[in-house]
Amino acid sequence: KKYICHSTGKRNHKTIKQACPFSMKVRATVDGQRLFIREMCVSHNHQISEVDFRLHPKQRKLDIDSQEEIANLLSFEPDKKLLRDKLMQI
């Protein structure tokens, strides 16, 4: 049999877009040394939670030291299950 891939290469994922009205516009001073808030709307249409923030994809990235440690471990071609267990400890 000939294998035919029907995948688009994109994973199913849930969107986190909320159409939240929060916004902040900042400007630099004329000398470029400081920023000042020009306009701000602090209302949200969703619950604000530090736990939710930490689970946001942009916040789940590993720090540089962890990335280097993982790259070093991968260079030894380790057992994938052992590597996964090690990563869970980080």
CSV table of C-alpha atoms in Angstrom, one decimal:
chain,number,residue,atom,x,y,z
A,1,LYS,CA,0.0,0.0,0.0
A,2,LYS,CA,1.1,3.5,-0.7
A,3,TYR,CA,0.9,5.9,2.3
A,4,ILE,CA,-0.8,9.2,1.7
A,5,CYS,CA,-0.7,11.9,4.3
A,6,HIS,CA,-3.9,13.8,4.8
A,7,SER,CA,-2.6,16.1,7.5
A,8,THR,CA,-2.2,19.8,7.1
A,9,GLY,CA,0.7,19.8,9.6
A,10,LYS,CA,-1.3,21.9,12.1
A,11,ARG,CA,-2.2,20.6,15.5
A,12,ASN,CA,-5.7,21.1,16.9
A,13,HIS,CA,-5.6,23.8,19.6
A,14,LYS,CA,-8.0,25.9,21.5
A,15,THR,CA,-7.8,29.6,21.0
A,16,ILE,CA,-7.3,31.9,24.0
A,17,LYS,CA,-8.5,35.1,22.2
A,18,GLN,CA,-11.0,37.0,24.4
A,19,ALA,CA,-11.5,40.3,22.6
A,20,CYS,CA,-10.4,41.9,25.8
A,21,PRO,CA,-10.7,45.7,25.9
A,22,PHE,CA,-7.5,46.2,28.0
A,23,SER,CA,-5.0,48.4,26.2
A,24,MET,CA,-2.1,50.7,27.0
A,25,LYS,CA,-0.4,53.2,24.7
A,26,VAL,CA,3.0,54.5,25.6
A,27,ARG,CA,5.2,57.1,24.1
A,28,ALA,CA,8.8,58.1,24.5
A,29,THR,CA,9.7,61.5,25.7
A,30,VAL,CA,11.2,63.9,23.2
A,31,ASP,CA,14.7,63.1,24.5
A,32,GLY,CA,14.0,59.4,24.2
A,33,GLN,CA,15.1,58.7,27.8
A,34,ARG,CA,11.7,57.8,29.3
A,35,LEU,CA,8.4,56.4,28.5
A,36,PHE,CA,5.0,57.8,29.6
A,37,ILE,CA,1.5,56.3,29.4
A,38,ARG,CA,-0.5,58.2,26.9
A,39,GLU,CA,-3.7,56.2,27.1
A,40,MET,CA,-4.9,53.2,29.2
A,41,CYS,CA,-8.0,51.1,29.6
A,42,VAL,CA,-7.7,48.7,32.5
A,43,SER,CA,-11.0,46.8,32.2
A,44,HIS,CA,-10.9,43.1,31.3
A,45,ASN,CA,-13.8,40.9,30.1
A,46,HIS,CA,-12.2,37.8,31.7
A,47,GLN,CA,-10.8,36.6,35.0
A,48,ILE,CA,-7.2,37.6,35.6
A,49,SER,CA,-5.1,34.8,37.1
A,50,GLU,CA,-1.4,34.2,37.6
A,51,VAL,CA,-1.9,30.5,37.1
A,52,ASP,CA,-3.6,31.1,33.7
A,53,PHE,CA,-0.8,33.5,32.8
A,54,ARG,CA,1.9,30.9,33.5
A,55,LEU,CA,0.1,28.4,31.3
A,56,HIS,CA,0.1,30.7,28.4
A,57,PRO,CA,2.2,29.3,25.5
A,58,LYS,CA,4.6,32.3,25.5
A,59,GLN,CA,5.3,31.8,29.2
A,60,ARG,CA,6.0,28.1,29.1
A,61,LYS,CA,9.4,28.4,27.3
A,62,LEU,CA,12.5,27.1,29.0
A,63,ASP,CA,15.1,29.4,30.3
A,64,ILE,CA,18.5,29.5,28.5
A,65,ASP,CA,20.3,27.3,31.1
A,66,SER,CA,17.6,24.6,30.8
A,67,GLN,CA,17.8,24.8,27.0
A,68,GLU,CA,21.6,24.3,27.1
A,69,GLU,CA,21.3,21.4,29.5
A,70,ILE,CA,18.8,19.7,27.3
A,71,ALA,CA,20.9,20.2,24.2
A,72,ASN,CA,23.8,18.7,26.1
A,73,LEU,CA,21.7,15.7,27.1
A,74,LEU,CA,20.4,15.2,23.6
A,75,SER,CA,24.0,15.1,22.2
A,76,PHE,CA,24.4,11.8,24.1
A,77,GLU,CA,21.3,10.3,22.4
A,78,PRO,CA,19.6,9.3,25.7
A,79,ASP,CA,16.7,7.1,26.4
A,80,LYS,CA,13.7,9.3,25.6
A,81,LYS,CA,11.7,8.2,28.6
A,82,LEU,CA,14.6,9.0,31.0
A,83,LEU,CA,15.0,12.4,29.3
A,84,ARG,CA,11.3,13.1,29.7
A,85,ASP,CA,11.5,12.3,33.4
A,86,LYS,CA,14.5,14.6,33.8
A,87,LEU,CA,12.6,17.4,32.0
A,88,MET,CA,9.7,17.0,34.3
A,89,GLN,CA,12.0,17.7,37.3
A,90,ILE,CA,13.1,21.1,35.8
